[in-house]
Amino acid sequence: MTQTTEAPADMTETRSPRRPRIHRAWFVAAVTFVTIIGAAAFRSLPGLLIDPLHQEFGWSRGTIGAAVSVNLALYGLTAPFAAALMDRFGIRRVVAVALTVIAVGSGLTVWMTSAWQLMLCWGLLVGLGSGSMALAFAATVTNRWFTERRGLVSGILTAASASGQLIFLPLLSRMVESYDWRPAAVTVALAALAVVPFVWLLLRDHPADVGQKPYGAEEFVPKPEPVTGAARRAVTVLLSAVRTGPFWLLAGTFAICGASTNGLVQTHFVPAAHDHGMPVTAAASLLAVIGVFDVVGTVASGWFTDRFEPRRLLAVYYALRGISLLFLPMLLAPSVHPPMIFFIVFYGLDWVATVPPTLALCREQYGEDSAIVFGWVLASHQVGAALIAFLGGVARDVFGSYDMVWYASGALCAAAALMALVIRRRPAMTPAVVPA
């Protein structure tokens, strides 16, 4: 009897080698793509809120920057545990709850009257929600649902963030400039809530849930049991990695990477450009263009990483980024001109170009634990971003302009270039394995 009940399923698998219908994995990838685009809404908003909140409530830019820094720090520190949450409770539940928390946090800002409420809503709630569906979301979906085309799917899901930034930044900036910051906050909340039904109805935790094999797999893969020790392993790997020099160099360079991108440019570029008379919508559009070119830069950097020494690539990337930041104060003006466009294109190409060589160095140094180590290195990226988001606002309050911030960040990038060159190659043969 068991053979007759299982036969039709096996026959369908063998008689349909060309998959006449679209594989369910692509629907899951599409839902993930839409979810990440929705997530780009709340990543786009902080830089647009600094001036409006300062004008309405009289809060210092340092105070507002502190809320953004809490958000960025929690985004990074939650990420290493996000995969453990998804292994324990499932992708669908974690992402649906995370989007709801983001919607609540963003929506409640409409009624805030004190700075601590901004810290609670935008810093704590939105930070925890966004961190729970950060890079681990796309990586987990790709690893579970795809055996073939993983590189393509990873690239598409990476592009989703840039695409969402391109969509939401001009829209939100126009709302802030024409109406108020509150409609923009409500839009972010609604964008997060609108994705929840798609996640709940269309997203599945594993191909086995719908009786399918992963895309490109030759054999059926049973759904693994919920993992309860993943978080413990993440901490154990961290405690082991912090005893090695390369970890601190990789974490230090990536912290500077986060400081000079998410913490500095993404948070403070719009208000800095507005200080020089540029309309908010124009500055936000320039920031959106960065999101387009960072996809091109990441793909090109991956190609370079396969062919050149990753340490030297990192040194070049950070050195060029530092030089460009030193010139930025001279480029800011009331209108957009060709040198500024050149800076935006160049900075976009360099924005996340550091990721492929950093990941390659983690893989070289830490082998099977490289993914977890990279998660902690990414956490340092967000901690660096959080510090500069706060200190950049303080510097604007103290000096009256952002010039000092651009120069200091350029110097930090020069230091990161030197740190990258200091990372030593791991020996091909470990001495502990072959006794002397």
Short mmCIF file of C-alpha atoms in Angstrom, two decimals:
data_model
loop_
_atom_site.label_atom_id
_atom_site.label_comp_id
_atom_site.label_asym_id
_atom_site.label_seq_id
_atom_site.Cartn_x
_atom_site.Cartn_y
_atom_site.Cartn_z
CA MET A 1 0.00 0.00 0.00
CA THR A 2 2.82 2.36 0.86
CA GLN A 3 4.38 1.83 -2.54
CA THR A 4 1.17 2.67 -4.40
CA THR A 5 0.70 5.90 -2.44
CA GLU A 6 4.29 7.04 -2.99
CA ALA A 7 4.46 6.07 -6.67
CA PRO A 8 2.52 8.99 -8.14
CA ALA A 9 4.79 11.50 -6.41
CA ASP A 10 7.88 9.70 -7.67
CA MET A 11 6.43 9.43 -11.17
CA THR A 12 5.67 13.12 -11.27
CA GLU A 13 9.27 13.82 -10.33
CA THR A 14 10.64 11.50 -13.03
CA ARG A 15 8.18 12.34 -15.80
CA SER A 16 8.67 16.11 -15.47
CA PRO A 17 12.41 16.65 -15.68
CA ARG A 18 11.95 19.96 -17.49
CA ARG A 19 9.73 21.43 -14.75
CA PRO A 20 6.80 22.57 -16.94
CA ARG A 21 5.60 24.77 -14.11
CA ILE A 22 7.63 27.52 -12.46
CA HIS A 23 9.41 26.10 -9.45
CA ARG A 24 8.07 27.30 -6.09
CA ALA A 25 11.55 28.53 -5.19
CA TRP A 26 11.18 31.43 -7.61
CA PHE A 27 7.94 32.53 -5.94
CA VAL A 28 9.73 32.44 -2.58
CA ALA A 29 12.58 34.48 -4.06
CA ALA A 30 10.05 36.97 -5.48
CA VAL A 31 8.39 37.40 -2.06
CA THR A 32 11.83 37.86 -0.51
CA PHE A 33 12.65 40.47 -3.16
CA VAL A 34 9.45 42.43 -2.42
CA THR A 35 10.07 42.17 1.32
CA ILE A 36 13.59 43.58 1.00
CA ILE A 37 12.28 46.41 -1.18
CA GLY A 38 9.76 47.21 1.57
CA ALA A 39 12.59 47.10 4.09
CA ALA A 40 14.45 49.73 2.05
CA ALA A 41 11.75 52.23 3.04
CA PHE A 42 12.80 52.36 6.69
CA ARG A 43 16.48 52.31 5.71
CA SER A 44 15.91 55.38 3.55
CA LEU A 45 14.10 57.56 6.09
CA PRO A 46 16.57 58.46 8.92
CA GLY A 47 18.63 60.94 6.90
CA LEU A 48 15.45 62.75 5.86
CA LEU A 49 14.24 63.20 9.45
CA ILE A 50 17.21 65.04 10.97
CA ASP A 51 16.33 68.59 9.87
CA PRO A 52 12.51 68.30 10.30
CA LEU A 53 12.80 66.87 13.83
CA HIS A 54 15.41 69.47 14.74
CA GLN A 55 13.16 72.29 13.55
CA GLU A 56 9.93 71.01 15.12
CA PHE A 57 11.12 69.76 18.51
CA GLY A 58 14.39 71.64 18.93
CA TRP A 59 16.28 68.40 19.49
CA SER A 60 19.98 68.58 18.74
CA ARG A 61 21.31 66.68 15.76
CA GLY A 62 23.41 64.67 18.19
CA THR A 63 20.25 63.50 19.97
CA ILE A 64 18.59 62.52 16.69
CA GLY A 65 21.81 60.89 15.52
CA ALA A 66 21.89 58.88 18.77
CA ALA A 67 18.49 57.34 17.92
CA VAL A 68 19.74 56.47 14.45
CA SER A 69 22.91 54.99 15.98
CA VAL A 70 20.84 52.74 18.28
CA ASN A 71 18.93 51.59 15.20
CA LEU A 72 22.10 50.83 13.24
CA ALA A 73 23.81 49.10 16.16
CA LEU A 74 20.84 46.83 16.85
CA TYR A 75 20.56 46.08 13.12
CA GLY A 76 24.11 44.74 13.19
CA LEU A 77 24.13 43.07 16.61
CA THR A 78 20.85 41.25 15.97
CA ALA A 79 21.99 39.92 12.58
CA PRO A 80 24.31 37.13 13.86
CA PHE A 81 21.38 35.66 15.82
CA ALA A 82 18.79 36.12 13.07
CA ALA A 83 19.70 32.82 11.40
CA ALA A 84 19.35 31.07 14.76
CA LEU A 85 15.87 32.55 15.18
CA MET A 86 14.89 31.38 11.70
CA ASP A 87 16.25 27.88 12.36
CA ARG A 88 14.28 27.72 15.60
CA PHE A 89 10.97 29.37 14.66
CA GLY A 90 10.97 29.41 10.85
CA ILE A 91 11.60 32.12 8.26
CA ARG A 92 7.95 33.07 7.80
CA ARG A 93 7.22 33.69 11.48
CA VAL A 94 10.40 35.64 12.15
CA VAL A 95 10.01 37.91 9.09
CA ALA A 96 6.28 38.52 9.68
CA VAL A 97 6.89 39.47 13.33
CA ALA A 98 9.88 41.64 12.35
CA LEU A 99 7.83 43.58 9.77
CA THR A 100 5.05 44.10 12.31
CA VAL A 101 7.51 45.41 14.91
CA ILE A 102 8.94 47.80 12.29
CA ALA A 103 5.44 49.04 11.40
CA VAL A 104 4.59 49.63 15.06
CA GLY A 105 7.86 51.43 15.74
CA SER A 106 7.57 53.69 12.71
CA GLY A 107 3.86 54.35 13.20
CA LEU A 108 4.21 55.34 16.85
CA THR A 109 6.70 58.10 15.97
CA VAL A 110 3.75 60.14 14.67
CA TRP A 111 2.61 60.74 18.28
CA MET A 112 6.02 61.22 19.92
CA THR A 113 6.78 64.39 21.88
CA SER A 114 10.06 63.51 23.62
CA ALA A 115 13.47 62.39 22.44
CA TRP A 116 13.32 59.16 24.48
CA GLN A 117 10.28 58.14 22.43
CA LEU A 118 12.34 58.50 19.26
CA MET A 119 14.99 56.28 20.86
CA LEU A 120 12.34 53.69 21.78
CA CYS A 121 10.38 53.69 18.51
CA TRP A 122 12.98 54.28 15.83
CA GLY A 123 16.05 53.11 17.73
CA LEU A 124 14.86 50.03 19.63
CA LEU A 125 11.77 48.72 17.79
CA VAL A 126 12.78 49.45 14.20
CA GLY A 127 16.38 48.42 14.97
CA LEU A 128 15.36 45.04 16.38
CA GLY A 129 12.83 44.43 13.60
CA SER A 130 15.20 45.31 10.78
CA GLY A 131 18.06 43.33 12.36
CA SER A 132 15.87 40.22 12.57
CA MET A 133 15.43 40.19 8.79
CA ALA A 134 18.81 41.56 7.74
CA LEU A 135 21.34 39.69 5.62
CA ALA A 136 20.44 36.36 7.22
CA PHE A 137 17.01 36.48 5.56
CA ALA A 138 18.29 36.49 1.98
CA ALA A 139 21.10 34.05 2.80
CA THR A 140 18.75 31.57 4.49
CA VAL A 141 16.23 31.67 1.64
CA THR A 142 18.98 31.17 -0.95
CA ASN A 143 20.62 28.28 0.91
CA ARG A 144 17.38 26.42 1.60
CA TRP A 145 15.50 26.86 -1.65
CA PHE A 146 18.28 26.82 -4.26
CA THR A 147 21.01 24.38 -5.15
CA GLU A 148 21.61 25.91 -8.57
CA ARG A 149 21.60 29.63 -9.39
CA ARG A 150 22.59 30.63 -5.86
CA GLY A 151 24.91 33.35 -7.11
CA LEU A 152 22.21 34.77 -9.37
CA VAL A 153 19.59 34.74 -6.61
CA SER A 154 21.99 36.33 -4.11
CA GLY A 155 22.77 39.09 -6.61
CA ILE A 156 19.08 39.72 -7.30
CA LEU A 157 18.24 39.92 -3.60
CA THR A 158 21.18 42.25 -3.02
CA ALA A 159 19.90 44.46 -5.82
CA ALA A 160 16.48 44.58 -4.14
CA SER A 161 17.82 46.82 -1.40
CA ALA A 162 19.25 49.28 -3.90
CA SER A 163 16.05 49.15 -5.97
CA GLY A 164 13.96 49.89 -2.90
CA GLN A 165 16.18 52.81 -2.01
CA LEU A 166 15.76 54.16 -5.54
CA ILE A 167 11.97 53.88 -5.19
CA PHE A 168 11.47 55.21 -1.69
CA LEU A 169 14.10 57.92 -1.27
CA PRO A 170 12.67 60.36 -3.86
CA LEU A 171 9.11 59.57 -2.74
CA LEU A 172 9.79 60.07 0.97
CA SER A 173 11.89 63.19 0.40
CA ARG A 174 9.08 64.76 -1.63
CA MET A 175 6.63 63.95 1.18
CA VAL A 176 8.89 65.50 3.80
CA GLU A 177 9.49 68.65 1.75
CA SER A 178 5.91 69.16 0.50
CA TYR A 179 3.92 68.05 3.54
CA ASP A 180 5.60 66.89 6.73
CA TRP A 181 7.76 64.11 8.14
CA ARG A 182 4.71 62.31 9.59
CA PRO A 183 3.24 61.13 6.25
CA ALA A 184 6.68 59.71 5.43
CA ALA A 185 6.77 57.78 8.73
CA VAL A 186 3.25 56.46 8.11
CA THR A 187 4.28 55.40 4.59
CA VAL A 188 7.14 53.36 6.03
CA ALA A 189 4.76 51.69 8.50
CA LEU A 190 2.23 50.89 5.77
CA ALA A 191 4.95 49.57 3.45
CA ALA A 192 6.07 47.15 6.17
CA LEU A 193 2.50 46.05 6.95
CA ALA A 194 1.62 45.63 3.27
CA VAL A 195 4.32 42.99 2.86
CA VAL A 196 3.18 40.87 5.84
CA PRO A 197 0.28 39.11 3.99
CA PHE A 198 2.58 38.19 1.10
CA VAL A 199 5.11 36.77 3.55
CA TRP A 200 2.50 34.79 5.49
CA LEU A 201 0.63 33.41 2.48
CA LEU A 202 3.43 32.82 -0.05
CA LEU A 203 6.64 32.35 1.91
CA ARG A 204 7.49 28.86 3.17
CA ASP A 205 10.31 27.87 5.47
CA HIS A 206 11.60 24.91 3.46
CA PRO A 207 10.90 23.17 0.11
CA ALA A 208 9.83 20.07 2.05
CA ASP A 209 6.87 22.06 3.40
CA VAL A 210 5.33 21.96 -0.09
CA GLY A 211 6.71 18.54 -1.06
CA GLN A 212 9.35 19.86 -3.46
CA LYS A 213 13.07 19.55 -3.88
CA PRO A 214 15.27 22.67 -3.77
CA TYR A 215 15.67 24.22 -7.20
CA GLY A 216 18.34 22.30 -9.08
CA ALA A 217 18.61 19.50 -6.50
CA GLU A 218 18.60 15.90 -7.72
CA GLU A 219 17.21 14.44 -4.50
CA PHE A 220 14.47 15.40 -2.08
CA VAL A 221 15.85 17.21 1.00
CA PRO A 222 13.93 16.56 4.23
CA LYS A 223 13.22 19.52 6.47
CA PRO A 224 15.72 19.62 9.35
CA GLU A 225 14.57 19.64 12.93
CA PRO A 226 14.48 23.02 14.69
CA VAL A 227 17.97 23.93 15.87
CA THR A 228 18.27 25.11 19.44
CA GLY A 229 22.05 25.51 19.77
CA ALA A 230 22.76 27.86 16.85
CA ALA A 231 22.93 30.97 19.03
CA ARG A 232 25.36 29.24 21.40
CA ARG A 233 27.57 28.31 18.46
CA ALA A 234 27.55 31.91 17.23
CA VAL A 235 28.87 33.07 20.60
CA THR A 236 31.40 30.21 20.79
CA VAL A 237 32.81 31.07 17.35
CA LEU A 238 33.06 34.72 18.35
CA LEU A 239 34.98 33.89 21.54
CA SER A 240 37.40 31.82 19.47
CA ALA A 241 37.81 34.43 16.72
CA VAL A 242 38.54 37.35 19.05
CA ARG A 243 41.73 35.59 20.11
CA THR A 244 43.15 35.99 16.59
CA GLY A 245 44.67 39.09 15.04
CA PRO A 246 42.97 38.87 11.62
CA PHE A 247 39.53 39.10 13.25
CA TRP A 248 40.31 42.48 14.80
CA LEU A 249 41.79 43.78 11.55
CA LEU A 250 38.78 42.61 9.53
CA ALA A 251 36.34 43.94 12.13
CA GLY A 252 38.22 47.24 12.31
CA THR A 253 38.29 47.79 8.55
CA PHE A 254 34.62 46.85 8.23
CA ALA A 255 33.67 49.14 11.11
CA ILE A 256 35.28 51.98 9.14
CA CYS A 257 33.40 50.78 6.07
CA GLY A 258 30.10 51.10 7.93
CA ALA A 259 31.12 54.44 9.41
CA SER A 260 31.88 55.90 5.98
CA THR A 261 28.72 54.55 4.27
CA ASN A 262 25.60 53.84 6.35
CA GLY A 263 26.65 55.95 9.31
CA LEU A 264 27.99 58.96 7.43
CA VAL A 265 26.73 59.30 3.87
CA GLN A 266 23.37 57.54 4.21
CA THR A 267 22.52 59.38 7.44
CA HIS A 268 24.12 62.80 7.00
CA PHE A 269 24.54 63.45 3.26
CA VAL A 270 21.03 64.88 2.78
CA PRO A 271 21.18 67.37 5.71
CA ALA A 272 24.77 68.29 4.77
CA ALA A 273 23.78 69.03 1.19
CA HIS A 274 20.74 70.97 2.46
CA ASP A 275 23.11 73.08 4.61
CA HIS A 276 24.68 74.24 1.32
CA GLY A 277 21.31 75.18 -0.18
CA MET A 278 20.57 72.00 -2.15
CA PRO A 279 16.87 70.99 -2.10
CA VAL A 280 16.11 67.89 -0.05
CA THR A 281 14.56 66.13 -3.05
CA ALA A 282 17.70 66.69 -5.15
CA ALA A 283 20.00 65.43 -2.37
CA ALA A 284 17.79 62.38 -1.78
CA SER A 285 17.80 61.59 -5.51
CA LEU A 286 21.61 61.66 -5.51
CA LEU A 287 21.61 59.26 -2.57
CA ALA A 288 19.24 56.98 -4.48
CA VAL A 289 21.65 56.93 -7.43
CA ILE A 290 24.34 55.63 -5.07
CA GLY A 291 22.04 52.68 -4.40
CA VAL A 292 21.97 51.85 -8.11
CA PHE A 293 25.72 51.91 -8.66
CA ASP A 294 26.52 49.92 -5.52
CA VAL A 295 25.03 46.84 -7.25
CA VAL A 296 27.39 47.30 -10.21
CA GLY A 297 30.32 47.86 -7.86
CA THR A 298 29.58 44.74 -5.82
CA VAL A 299 29.36 42.48 -8.89
CA ALA A 300 32.59 43.94 -10.31
CA SER A 301 34.33 43.58 -6.94
CA GLY A 302 33.36 39.90 -6.81
CA TRP A 303 34.92 39.43 -10.25
CA PHE A 304 38.10 41.21 -9.11
CA THR A 305 38.25 39.16 -5.90
CA ASP A 306 38.44 35.94 -7.92
CA ARG A 307 41.45 37.28 -9.79
CA PHE A 308 43.41 39.57 -7.46
CA GLU A 309 44.72 39.55 -3.90
CA PRO A 310 41.78 40.57 -1.62
CA ARG A 311 44.05 42.45 0.81
CA ARG A 312 45.28 44.74 -1.95
CA LEU A 313 41.76 45.22 -3.26
CA LEU A 314 40.57 46.32 0.18
CA ALA A 315 43.50 48.72 0.49
CA VAL A 316 42.69 50.27 -2.89
CA TYR A 317 38.97 50.55 -2.12
CA TYR A 318 39.49 52.26 1.23
CA ALA A 319 42.22 54.56 -0.08
CA LEU A 320 40.07 55.76 -2.98
CA ARG A 321 37.07 56.19 -0.67
CA GLY A 322 39.14 58.28 1.73
CA ILE A 323 40.40 60.54 -1.04
CA SER A 324 36.88 61.11 -2.36
CA LEU A 325 35.62 62.09 1.12
CA LEU A 326 38.37 64.69 1.44
CA PHE A 327 37.09 66.37 -1.74
CA LEU A 328 33.38 66.21 -0.85
CA PRO A 329 33.20 69.50 1.16
CA MET A 330 34.37 71.35 -1.94
CA LEU A 331 31.71 69.68 -4.11
CA LEU A 332 28.63 70.50 -2.02
CA ALA A 333 26.67 73.35 -3.62
CA PRO A 334 23.08 74.61 -4.04
CA SER A 335 22.74 72.79 -7.37
CA VAL A 336 23.88 69.48 -8.83
CA HIS A 337 26.94 69.84 -11.06
CA PRO A 338 29.13 67.33 -12.97
CA PRO A 339 31.84 66.90 -10.28
CA MET A 340 29.14 66.02 -7.73
CA ILE A 341 27.62 63.48 -10.13
CA PHE A 342 31.09 61.97 -10.60
CA PHE A 343 31.44 61.67 -6.81
CA ILE A 344 28.03 59.99 -6.49
CA VAL A 345 28.80 57.44 -9.23
CA PHE A 346 32.27 56.75 -7.84
CA TYR A 347 31.04 56.42 -4.25
CA GLY A 348 28.22 54.16 -5.36
CA LEU A 349 30.66 51.82 -7.11
CA ASP A 350 32.79 51.70 -3.95
CA TRP A 351 29.86 51.53 -1.45
CA VAL A 352 29.78 47.77 -0.80
CA ALA A 353 32.71 46.75 -3.01
CA THR A 354 34.49 45.87 0.24
CA VAL A 355 32.13 42.95 0.93
CA PRO A 356 33.50 40.28 -1.51
CA PRO A 357 37.19 40.64 -0.50
CA THR A 358 36.26 40.81 3.21
CA LEU A 359 34.19 37.64 2.86
CA ALA A 360 37.06 35.97 0.96
CA LEU A 361 39.49 36.82 3.77
CA CYS A 362 37.06 35.47 6.39
CA ARG A 363 36.82 32.24 4.39
CA GLU A 364 40.60 32.02 4.09
CA GLN A 365 41.20 32.63 7.80
CA TYR A 366 38.34 30.73 9.44
CA GLY A 367 37.23 27.99 7.05
CA GLU A 368 33.96 26.32 8.08
CA ASP A 369 33.25 29.01 10.68
CA SER A 370 33.73 31.82 8.14
CA ALA A 371 30.01 32.52 7.71
CA ILE A 372 29.51 33.08 11.43
CA VAL A 373 32.71 35.11 11.72
CA PHE A 374 31.54 37.23 8.80
CA GLY A 375 28.27 37.79 10.66
CA TRP A 376 30.19 39.26 13.59
CA VAL A 377 32.37 41.31 11.24
CA LEU A 378 29.12 42.66 9.78
CA ALA A 379 28.02 43.53 13.31
CA SER A 380 31.18 45.64 13.66
CA HIS A 381 30.19 47.32 10.38
CA GLN A 382 26.92 48.48 11.95
CA VAL A 383 28.56 49.48 15.23
CA GLY A 384 30.91 51.73 13.25
CA ALA A 385 27.94 53.12 11.37
CA ALA A 386 26.11 53.75 14.65
CA LEU A 387 29.04 55.67 16.15
CA ILE A 388 29.42 57.98 13.16
CA ALA A 389 25.66 58.52 12.90
CA PHE A 390 25.79 59.87 16.46
CA LEU A 391 29.15 61.66 16.34
CA GLY A 392 28.33 63.22 12.97
CA GLY A 393 25.26 64.87 14.47
CA VAL A 394 27.28 66.06 17.48
CA ALA A 395 29.98 67.50 15.21
CA ARG A 396 27.34 69.40 13.21
CA ASP A 397 25.99 70.89 16.46
CA VAL A 398 29.45 71.87 17.71
CA PHE A 399 31.14 73.13 14.52
CA GLY A 400 28.09 74.32 12.59
CA SER A 401 28.96 72.24 9.53
CA TYR A 402 29.86 68.70 8.51
CA ASP A 403 33.28 69.54 7.05
CA MET A 404 35.22 68.12 9.99
CA VAL A 405 33.25 64.87 9.72
CA TRP A 406 34.17 64.37 6.05
CA TYR A 407 37.87 65.01 6.75
CA ALA A 408 37.96 62.69 9.78
CA SER A 409 36.23 59.93 7.81
CA GLY A 410 38.74 60.31 5.00
CA ALA A 411 41.56 59.82 7.52
CA LEU A 412 39.81 56.72 8.94
CA CYS A 413 39.59 55.22 5.45
CA ALA A 414 43.34 55.76 5.02
CA ALA A 415 43.87 53.86 8.29
CA ALA A 416 41.61 51.05 7.02
CA ALA A 417 43.73 50.77 3.86
CA LEU A 418 46.84 50.23 5.98
CA MET A 419 45.03 47.72 8.24
CA ALA A 420 43.98 45.68 5.20
CA LEU A 421 47.59 45.37 4.05
CA VAL A 422 48.67 44.17 7.51
CA ILE A 423 46.39 41.08 7.43
CA ARG A 424 48.67 38.09 7.04
CA ARG A 425 48.08 35.18 4.74
CA ARG A 426 47.06 31.96 6.46
CA PRO A 427 49.64 29.19 5.89
CA ALA A 428 48.56 26.54 3.43
CA MET A 429 49.39 23.82 5.99
CA THR A 430 48.50 24.31 9.64
CA PRO A 431 51.55 23.57 11.86
CA ALA A 432 49.34 22.00 14.55
CA VAL A 433 48.26 19.27 12.14
CA VAL A 434 51.76 18.21 11.04
CA PRO A 435 54.02 17.72 14.06
CA ALA A 436 57.56 19.00 13.77
#
